[in-house]
Amino acid sequence: MKKINLKVNGVDYSVEIEEDVRLLDVLRNQLRLTGTKEGCGEGECGACTIIMDGVTVNSCMVMAFQAEGKEIITIEGMATKSGLHPIQRAFLEEGAVQCGFCIPGMVLSAKALLDKNLTPNREEIREAISGNLCRCTGYNKIVDAIDKASKYMGKEGDVNGI
Amino acid sequence: MDVNKTYKGVALQEVLTLLQQHENTSKVIAGGTDLIIQLRECKVTPQVLIDVSSLEEIKGIEIIENRVSIGAATTFTQLVNSPFLNNGLEGLKEAAKSVGSPQIRNIATVGGNICNASPAADIIPPLLVLDSELYISDINKSRTISLEKFLIDKGQVDLKTNELLCHIQFNNIKNNQGLGFSKLGLRKSLAIARISVAVWVEVEENTYKQVRIATGACSKLGVREREVEALLLGKPVEEKTMQLGAEALKTQLEKRLAGRKGMEYKREAIQGVFKEALTKATYLSKT
Ligand SMILES: Cc1cc2nc3c(=O)[nH]c(=O)nc-3n(C[C@H](O)[C@H](O)[C@H](O)COP(=O)(O)OP(=O)(O)OC[C@H]3O[C@@H](n4cnc5c(N)ncnc54)[C@H](O)[C@@H]3O)c2cc1C
Ligand code: FES
Ligand code: FES
């Protein structure tokens, strides 16, 4: 057992962990943030994507102890009191969600892209979600949604304030 | 998984001390993208994990006089975005860009790719043609060894259990030199290379004054193709030379992979991949 300190969605946590667990396990089983999904458990599918210190990572590919001192954003950290994040809104409006299993990861990959580049072209969007597999949608509507979100976010200006 | 003790290193000396103390029971973890899978499949069974992914001393890229130094814990994303690598080294960035997916590149490290020593490790061929030297330390001493000598066999490297790979260094590229990389993957993202080729050239008066070639996934290791290199030396920059190299590589693969699955495919495919890498390298040496 070991205690680690990390910040998730703006909240400081101090968690007792077993030393052989992954960050994915801590998020889901201990912090009960079950929006982060486990698909393959091997870094291939992106269902477990989170943002850690500003970049996307697969949380199945991070040991929990390695997250000491890190700042993490999960899907639960996207919406605010004033409503859904523009990326989430665009996903709903474009019908980009079918079974939904891949969507938390898709939304976070989209956020990591749009935080750096508010005017991506379709190729850049496809590249940004190239580590997120979806077995339902065929990707086109997801790309449409991210494109739409980029316009929302461009208009609304202050991305972080939303 | 037998892991029951973990350390997150913040200083090099501390990590080297821990490695010494837990010499026979520990494993270094960087990005974890190879190791975590091996741990979960019980292919490796350390009790102690020592994290080096936040170790500033072995992260990042620097130019020291005419040498480029890459910290072993530098991620592929950091390498791709580095302002210190000039155009001639495009092949190195391209190899890094071709690894896995954005999520993998954001944590997977150059040092992990080398120490895991998969035959398909993408950063190995370009580092081989740059004649890279590895800087390795234990608590008492440091040593250097060429990357080529460091790679012993598939998944096997010349590294003791108390040692840490700290830096990778090579001579910076000159104006009349270029490094090209080309890879044939199954699918763009998440493609573990079937085959890849890195070519480094120095061109003078439209002839190849120096040539270095390395292939990935064409042997049990990333390897230098010295026989092909020798053939191209001093030859003019022209289509005929490129064809000569492509055919020689084909012959090499036929010999090396005789009786192995995929030989017929690889010996054909390698020619196109090689031509692309040579064309890029030659172009970069002229711009
Ligand atoms: C989905 C997926 C896709 C992938 N795609 C590719 C691809 O396209 N191309 C490719 O080449 N690879 C690919 N890989 C493999 C892997 O991502 C790379 O080999 C990566 O570079 C490993 O680095 P790491 O930091 O994650 O290593 P780790 O898993 O942390 O470590 C790997 C090994 O190296 C040792 N080690 C690490 N750093 C050091 C050090 N500084 N000193 C001594 N020993 C050290 C560890 O003990 C361990 O044995 C992929 C992996 C996954 C999961
Ligand atoms: S569950 Fe982590 S990438 Fe598939
Ligand atoms: S919506 Fe079902 S996997 Fe993407």
mmCIF file of C-alpha atoms in Angstrom, chain B:
data_model
loop_
_atom_site.group_PDB
_atom_site.id
_atom_site.type_symbol
_atom_site.label_atom_id
_atom_site.label_comp_id
_atom_site.label_asym_id
_atom_site.label_seq_id
_atom_site.Cartn_x
_atom_site.Cartn_y
_atom_site.Cartn_z
ATOM 1 C CA MET B 1 1.757 -9.175 -11.179
ATOM 2 C CA ASP B 2 4.220 -9.547 -8.290
ATOM 3 C CA VAL B 3 4.851 -5.831 -7.888
ATOM 4 C CA ASN B 4 4.684 -4.776 -4.239
ATOM 5 C CA LYS B 5 7.005 -1.792 -4.000
ATOM 6 C CA THR B 6 7.194 1.229 -6.277
ATOM 7 C CA TYR B 7 9.365 4.315 -6.442
ATOM 8 C CA LYS B 8 8.915 7.431 -8.509
ATOM 9 C CA GLY B 9 12.391 8.829 -9.065
ATOM 10 C CA VAL B 10 12.983 12.538 -8.990
ATOM 11 C CA ALA B 11 16.790 12.574 -9.039
ATOM 12 C CA LEU B 12 19.197 10.455 -11.057
ATOM 13 C CA GLN B 13 21.421 9.578 -8.080
ATOM 14 C CA GLU B 14 18.396 8.373 -6.161
ATOM 15 C CA VAL B 15 17.266 6.155 -9.050
ATOM 16 C CA LEU B 16 20.756 4.670 -9.460
ATOM 17 C CA THR B 17 20.911 3.942 -5.711
ATOM 18 C CA LEU B 18 17.517 2.219 -5.840
ATOM 19 C CA LEU B 19 18.586 0.186 -8.865
ATOM 20 C CA GLN B 20 21.654 -0.975 -6.950
ATOM 21 C CA GLN B 21 19.636 -1.845 -3.827
ATOM 22 C CA HIS B 22 17.017 -3.801 -5.753
ATOM 23 C CA GLU B 23 19.371 -5.108 -8.390
ATOM 24 C CA ASN B 24 17.781 -8.502 -8.869
ATOM 25 C CA THR B 25 14.142 -7.769 -8.174
ATOM 26 C CA SER B 26 13.431 -4.467 -9.934
ATOM 27 C CA LYS B 27 12.506 -3.101 -13.326
ATOM 28 C CA VAL B 28 12.753 0.440 -14.631
ATOM 29 C CA ILE B 29 9.466 1.802 -15.958
ATOM 30 C CA ALA B 30 9.292 4.831 -18.282
ATOM 31 C CA GLY B 31 6.161 5.170 -20.445
ATOM 32 C CA GLY B 32 5.132 1.647 -19.476
ATOM 33 C CA THR B 33 3.666 0.965 -22.932
ATOM 34 C CA ASP B 34 5.714 -2.212 -23.360
ATOM 35 C CA LEU B 35 6.304 -3.077 -19.717
ATOM 36 C CA ILE B 36 2.733 -2.908 -18.386
ATOM 37 C CA ILE B 37 1.589 -5.426 -21.006
ATOM 38 C CA GLN B 38 4.500 -7.729 -20.115
ATOM 39 C CA LEU B 39 3.728 -7.391 -16.391
ATOM 40 C CA ARG B 40 0.082 -8.234 -16.906
ATOM 41 C CA GLU B 41 0.988 -11.280 -18.997
ATOM 42 C CA CYS B 42 3.535 -12.288 -16.317
ATOM 43 C CA LYS B 43 6.320 -12.291 -18.928
ATOM 44 C CA VAL B 44 8.403 -10.288 -16.467
ATOM 45 C CA THR B 45 7.898 -10.570 -12.712
ATOM 46 C CA PRO B 46 9.719 -7.812 -10.828
ATOM 47 C CA GLN B 47 8.686 -7.004 -7.263
ATOM 48 C CA VAL B 48 9.922 -3.437 -7.482
ATOM 49 C CA LEU B 49 9.162 -0.802 -10.124
ATOM 50 C CA ILE B 50 11.292 2.329 -10.422
ATOM 51 C CA ASP B 51 9.691 5.087 -12.486
ATOM 52 C CA VAL B 52 11.969 7.339 -14.550
ATOM 53 C CA SER B 53 9.312 9.110 -16.603
ATOM 54 C CA SER B 54 9.589 12.313 -14.537
ATOM 55 C CA LEU B 55 13.369 12.293 -14.243
ATOM 56 C CA GLU B 56 14.276 15.689 -15.694
ATOM 57 C CA GLU B 57 17.973 14.764 -15.943
ATOM 58 C CA ILE B 58 17.238 12.214 -18.654
ATOM 59 C CA LYS B 59 14.406 14.059 -20.436
ATOM 60 C CA GLY B 60 14.565 16.399 -23.400
ATOM 61 C CA ILE B 61 16.847 17.172 -26.320
ATOM 62 C CA GLU B 62 20.002 19.284 -26.299
ATOM 63 C CA ILE B 63 22.700 20.242 -28.764
ATOM 64 C CA ILE B 64 26.142 20.018 -27.175
ATOM 65 C CA GLU B 65 28.748 21.449 -29.572
ATOM 66 C CA ASN B 66 28.121 19.420 -32.725
ATOM 67 C CA ARG B 67 26.409 16.540 -30.923
ATOM 68 C CA VAL B 68 22.698 15.955 -30.472
ATOM 69 C CA SER B 69 21.822 14.465 -27.084
ATOM 70 C CA ILE B 70 18.424 12.866 -26.472
ATOM 71 C CA GLY B 71 17.428 11.978 -22.908
ATOM 72 C CA ALA B 72 16.273 8.368 -22.635
ATOM 73 C CA ALA B 73 12.991 9.442 -20.998
ATOM 74 C CA THR B 74 12.096 11.829 -23.843
ATOM 75 C CA THR B 75 8.683 10.954 -25.254
ATOM 76 C CA PHE B 76 8.024 10.602 -28.979
ATOM 77 C CA THR B 77 5.722 13.640 -28.834
ATOM 78 C CA GLN B 78 8.547 15.708 -27.346
ATOM 79 C CA LEU B 79 10.893 14.483 -30.071
ATOM 80 C CA VAL B 80 8.425 15.323 -32.844
ATOM 81 C CA ASN B 81 7.935 18.849 -31.430
ATOM 82 C CA SER B 82 11.582 19.544 -30.652
ATOM 83 C CA PRO B 83 12.895 22.808 -32.116
ATOM 84 C CA PHE B 84 16.467 21.507 -31.807
ATOM 85 C CA LEU B 85 16.307 18.932 -34.553
ATOM 86 C CA ASN B 86 16.994 20.561 -37.886
ATOM 87 C CA ASN B 87 15.482 19.668 -41.228
ATOM 88 C CA GLY B 88 18.128 17.192 -42.280
ATOM 89 C CA LEU B 89 17.020 14.989 -39.387
ATOM 90 C CA GLU B 90 13.434 14.817 -40.665
ATOM 91 C CA GLY B 91 13.709 11.013 -40.845
ATOM 92 C CA LEU B 92 14.102 10.815 -37.074
ATOM 93 C CA LYS B 93 10.954 12.862 -36.521
ATOM 94 C CA GLU B 94 9.089 10.835 -39.101
ATOM 95 C CA ALA B 95 9.972 7.602 -37.324
ATOM 96 C CA ALA B 96 8.765 9.076 -34.016
ATOM 97 C CA LYS B 97 5.570 10.338 -35.654
ATOM 98 C CA SER B 98 4.836 6.878 -37.010
ATOM 99 C CA VAL B 99 4.747 5.261 -33.551
ATOM 100 C CA GLY B 100 1.366 4.009 -32.293
ATOM 101 C CA SER B 101 -1.235 6.692 -31.658
ATOM 102 C CA PRO B 102 -1.182 10.175 -30.093
ATOM 103 C CA GLN B 103 -1.850 8.653 -26.660
ATOM 104 C CA ILE B 104 1.062 6.227 -27.040
ATOM 105 C CA ARG B 105 3.463 8.886 -28.366
ATOM 106 C CA ASN B 106 2.580 11.137 -25.424
ATOM 107 C CA ILE B 107 4.103 8.705 -22.906
ATOM 108 C CA ALA B 108 6.221 6.160 -24.785
ATOM 109 C CA THR B 109 9.916 7.007 -24.619
ATOM 110 C CA VAL B 110 12.927 6.715 -26.879
ATOM 111 C CA GLY B 111 14.851 4.828 -24.152
ATOM 112 C CA GLY B 112 11.997 2.368 -23.666
ATOM 113 C CA ASN B 113 11.872 1.680 -27.397
ATOM 114 C CA ILE B 114 15.610 0.929 -27.444
ATOM 115 C CA CYS B 115 15.729 -1.158 -24.235
ATOM 116 C CA ASN B 116 12.683 -3.207 -25.206
ATOM 117 C CA ALA B 117 14.553 -4.021 -28.448
ATOM 118 C CA SER B 118 11.660 -5.266 -30.529
ATOM 119 C CA PRO B 119 12.656 -6.104 -34.136
ATOM 120 C CA ALA B 120 10.021 -3.555 -35.198
ATOM 121 C CA ALA B 121 11.069 -0.753 -32.813
ATOM 122 C CA ASP B 122 10.664 2.303 -35.014
ATOM 123 C CA ILE B 123 13.253 4.652 -33.568
ATOM 124 C CA ILE B 124 16.070 2.089 -33.809
ATOM 125 C CA PRO B 125 16.795 2.189 -37.594
ATOM 126 C CA PRO B 126 17.220 6.001 -37.745
ATOM 127 C CA LEU B 127 19.356 5.981 -34.597
ATOM 128 C CA LEU B 128 21.480 3.176 -36.082
ATOM 129 C CA VAL B 129 22.260 5.150 -39.243
ATOM 130 C CA LEU B 130 23.182 8.161 -37.117
ATOM 131 C CA ASP B 131 25.873 5.960 -35.475
ATOM 132 C CA SER B 132 24.291 6.662 -32.085
ATOM 133 C CA GLU B 133 26.149 6.130 -28.860
ATOM 134 C CA LEU B 134 24.381 5.266 -25.627
ATOM 135 C CA TYR B 135 25.369 6.730 -22.268
ATOM 136 C CA ILE B 136 24.697 4.246 -19.492
ATOM 137 C CA SER B 137 25.210 4.708 -15.752
ATOM 138 C CA ASP B 138 25.155 2.719 -12.553
ATOM 139 C CA ILE B 139 25.760 4.140 -9.110
ATOM 140 C CA ASN B 140 29.561 3.796 -9.411
ATOM 141 C CA LYS B 141 30.377 4.555 -13.018
ATOM 142 C CA SER B 142 29.240 5.534 -16.480
ATOM 143 C CA ARG B 143 30.026 3.934 -19.820
ATOM 144 C CA THR B 144 29.284 4.461 -23.480
ATOM 145 C CA ILE B 145 28.480 1.844 -26.097
ATOM 146 C CA SER B 146 27.319 2.077 -29.689
ATOM 147 C CA LEU B 147 23.619 1.339 -30.221
ATOM 148 C CA GLU B 148 24.602 -1.367 -32.699
ATOM 149 C CA LYS B 149 26.644 -3.249 -30.049
ATOM 150 C CA PHE B 150 24.014 -2.640 -27.366
ATOM 151 C CA LEU B 151 21.410 -4.634 -29.308
ATOM 152 C CA ILE B 152 22.212 -8.289 -28.736
ATOM 153 C CA ASP B 153 19.131 -10.189 -29.850
ATOM 154 C CA LYS B 154 15.380 -9.836 -30.065
ATOM 155 C CA GLY B 155 14.364 -8.271 -26.736
ATOM 156 C CA GLN B 156 17.896 -8.583 -25.397
ATOM 157 C CA VAL B 157 20.277 -5.697 -24.771
ATOM 158 C CA ASP B 158 23.665 -5.145 -23.135
ATOM 159 C CA LEU B 159 22.307 -3.616 -19.938
ATOM 160 C CA LYS B 160 22.908 -4.875 -16.406
ATOM 161 C CA THR B 161 20.127 -4.931 -13.860
ATOM 162 C CA ASN B 162 21.669 -2.053 -11.889
ATOM 163 C CA GLU B 163 22.185 0.141 -14.965
ATOM 164 C CA LEU B 164 20.126 2.938 -16.478
ATOM 165 C CA LEU B 165 20.196 4.167 -20.054
ATOM 166 C CA CYS B 166 20.545 7.947 -19.656
ATOM 167 C CA HIS B 167 21.253 9.556 -23.038
ATOM 168 C CA ILE B 168 21.536 8.823 -26.721
ATOM 169 C CA GLN B 169 24.022 10.943 -28.677
ATOM 170 C CA PHE B 170 25.031 11.348 -32.320
ATOM 171 C CA ASN B 171 26.780 13.884 -34.537
ATOM 172 C CA ASN B 172 24.471 16.638 -35.695
ATOM 173 C CA ILE B 173 23.636 16.555 -39.369
ATOM 174 C CA LYS B 174 25.582 18.768 -41.788
ATOM 175 C CA ASN B 175 24.229 20.686 -44.759
ATOM 176 C CA ASN B 176 25.172 18.068 -47.322
ATOM 177 C CA GLN B 177 23.794 15.194 -45.243
ATOM 178 C CA GLY B 178 20.235 13.934 -44.886
ATOM 179 C CA LEU B 179 18.282 11.279 -42.998
ATOM 180 C CA GLY B 180 15.227 9.664 -44.580
ATOM 181 C CA PHE B 181 12.807 7.151 -43.064
ATOM 182 C CA SER B 182 10.043 5.111 -44.586
ATOM 183 C CA LYS B 183 7.784 2.484 -43.060
ATOM 184 C CA LEU B 184 5.228 0.066 -44.326
ATOM 185 C CA GLY B 185 2.503 -0.395 -41.759
ATOM 186 C CA LEU B 186 -0.734 -2.285 -41.832
ATOM 187 C CA ARG B 187 -2.756 0.732 -40.889
ATOM 188 C CA LYS B 188 -1.509 4.227 -40.241
ATOM 189 C CA SER B 189 -2.288 4.536 -36.581
ATOM 190 C CA LEU B 190 -1.242 1.777 -34.203
ATOM 191 C CA ALA B 191 0.691 0.046 -36.956
ATOM 192 C CA ILE B 192 3.666 -1.855 -35.618
ATOM 193 C CA ALA B 193 5.989 -1.733 -38.600
ATOM 194 C CA ARG B 194 6.111 -4.702 -40.820
ATOM 195 C CA ILE B 195 9.225 -3.221 -42.355
ATOM 196 C CA SER B 196 10.990 0.093 -42.138
ATOM 197 C CA VAL B 197 14.134 1.565 -43.655
ATOM 198 C CA ALA B 198 16.297 4.476 -42.534
ATOM 199 C CA VAL B 199 18.904 5.931 -44.879
ATOM 200 C CA TRP B 200 21.566 8.504 -44.017
ATOM 201 C CA VAL B 201 23.650 9.986 -46.853
ATOM 202 C CA GLU B 202 26.324 12.562 -47.473
ATOM 203 C CA VAL B 203 26.315 13.891 -51.005
ATOM 204 C CA GLU B 204 29.192 15.707 -52.703
ATOM 205 C CA GLU B 205 29.283 16.688 -56.360
ATOM 206 C CA ASN B 206 26.238 14.579 -56.995
ATOM 207 C CA THR B 207 27.812 11.381 -55.677
ATOM 208 C CA TYR B 208 27.164 9.425 -52.489
ATOM 209 C CA LYS B 209 30.228 10.131 -50.396
ATOM 210 C CA GLN B 210 28.878 8.323 -47.335
ATOM 211 C CA VAL B 211 25.880 6.000 -47.050
ATOM 212 C CA ARG B 212 24.353 4.282 -44.036
ATOM 213 C CA ILE B 213 21.288 2.062 -44.232
ATOM 214 C CA ALA B 214 19.351 0.281 -41.492
ATOM 215 C CA THR B 215 16.226 -1.850 -41.632
ATOM 216 C CA GLY B 216 13.534 -2.648 -39.079
ATOM 217 C CA ALA B 217 11.479 -5.849 -38.900
ATOM 218 C CA CYS B 218 13.746 -7.477 -41.478
ATOM 219 C CA SER B 219 15.753 -9.447 -38.950
ATOM 220 C CA LYS B 220 15.406 -10.399 -35.276
ATOM 221 C CA LEU B 221 16.814 -6.933 -34.610
ATOM 222 C CA GLY B 222 17.045 -3.540 -36.245
ATOM 223 C CA VAL B 223 20.249 -3.932 -38.313
ATOM 224 C CA ARG B 224 22.745 -1.966 -40.405
ATOM 225 C CA GLU B 225 22.870 -3.173 -44.006
ATOM 226 C CA ARG B 226 26.610 -2.785 -44.554
ATOM 227 C CA GLU B 227 26.894 -4.818 -47.761
ATOM 228 C CA VAL B 228 24.328 -2.606 -49.454
ATOM 229 C CA GLU B 229 25.996 0.524 -48.076
ATOM 230 C CA ALA B 230 29.352 -0.514 -49.587
ATOM 231 C CA LEU B 231 27.731 -1.034 -52.956
ATOM 232 C CA LEU B 232 26.361 2.512 -53.124
ATOM 233 C CA LEU B 233 29.478 4.298 -51.935
ATOM 234 C CA GLY B 234 30.920 6.684 -54.529
ATOM 235 C CA LYS B 235 28.049 6.067 -56.952
ATOM 236 C CA PRO B 236 26.285 8.983 -58.668
ATOM 237 C CA VAL B 237 22.931 10.228 -57.432
ATOM 238 C CA GLU B 238 20.701 8.667 -60.074
ATOM 239 C CA GLU B 239 17.894 6.181 -60.618
ATOM 240 C CA LYS B 240 20.349 3.394 -61.490
ATOM 241 C CA THR B 241 22.049 3.651 -58.094
ATOM 242 C CA MET B 242 18.720 3.513 -56.331
ATOM 243 C CA GLN B 243 17.753 0.380 -58.277
ATOM 244 C CA LEU B 244 21.096 -1.218 -57.448
ATOM 245 C CA GLY B 245 20.489 -0.640 -53.736
ATOM 246 C CA ALA B 246 16.910 -1.903 -53.882
ATOM 247 C CA GLU B 247 17.936 -5.141 -55.577
ATOM 248 C CA ALA B 248 20.828 -5.671 -53.173
ATOM 249 C CA LEU B 249 18.485 -5.273 -50.203
ATOM 250 C CA LYS B 250 16.105 -7.766 -51.753
ATOM 251 C CA THR B 251 18.963 -10.286 -51.988
ATOM 252 C CA GLN B 252 19.903 -9.640 -48.349
ATOM 253 C CA LEU B 253 16.362 -10.353 -47.191
ATOM 254 C CA GLU B 254 16.124 -13.505 -49.293
ATOM 255 C CA LYS B 255 19.241 -14.845 -47.585
ATOM 256 C CA ARG B 256 18.327 -13.740 -44.094
ATOM 257 C CA LEU B 257 14.677 -14.710 -44.085
ATOM 258 C CA ALA B 258 14.992 -17.927 -46.121
ATOM 259 C CA GLY B 259 12.253 -20.341 -45.078
ATOM 260 C CA ARG B 260 10.544 -17.742 -42.867
ATOM 261 C CA LYS B 261 6.958 -16.659 -43.124
ATOM 262 C CA GLY B 262 6.530 -13.442 -45.066
ATOM 263 C CA MET B 263 9.850 -13.564 -46.930
ATOM 264 C CA GLU B 264 8.289 -13.370 -50.411
ATOM 265 C CA TYR B 265 6.280 -10.339 -49.404
ATOM 266 C CA LYS B 266 9.055 -8.559 -47.550
ATOM 267 C CA ARG B 267 11.672 -8.976 -50.301
ATOM 268 C CA GLU B 268 9.383 -7.189 -52.746
ATOM 269 C CA ALA B 269 8.067 -4.549 -50.367
ATOM 270 C CA ILE B 270 11.498 -3.618 -49.045
ATOM 271 C CA GLN B 271 12.493 -2.228 -52.434
ATOM 272 C CA GLY B 272 9.803 0.424 -52.518
ATOM 273 C CA VAL B 273 10.314 1.330 -48.879
ATOM 274 C CA PHE B 274 14.072 1.666 -49.437
ATOM 275 C CA LYS B 275 13.646 3.818 -52.545
ATOM 276 C CA GLU B 276 11.385 6.178 -50.662
ATOM 277 C CA ALA B 277 13.827 6.506 -47.748
ATOM 278 C CA LEU B 278 16.803 7.057 -50.069
ATOM 279 C CA THR B 279 14.910 9.645 -52.116
ATOM 280 C CA LYS B 280 13.997 11.575 -48.957
ATOM 281 C CA ALA B 281 17.548 11.401 -47.571
ATOM 282 C CA THR B 282 19.044 12.563 -50.861
ATOM 283 C CA TYR B 283 16.565 15.413 -51.135
ATOM 284 C CA LEU B 284 17.329 16.554 -47.571
ATOM 285 C CA SER B 285 21.080 16.505 -48.266
ATOM 286 C CA LYS B 286 20.562 19.032 -51.034
ATOM 287 C CA THR B 287 18.288 21.477 -49.216
#
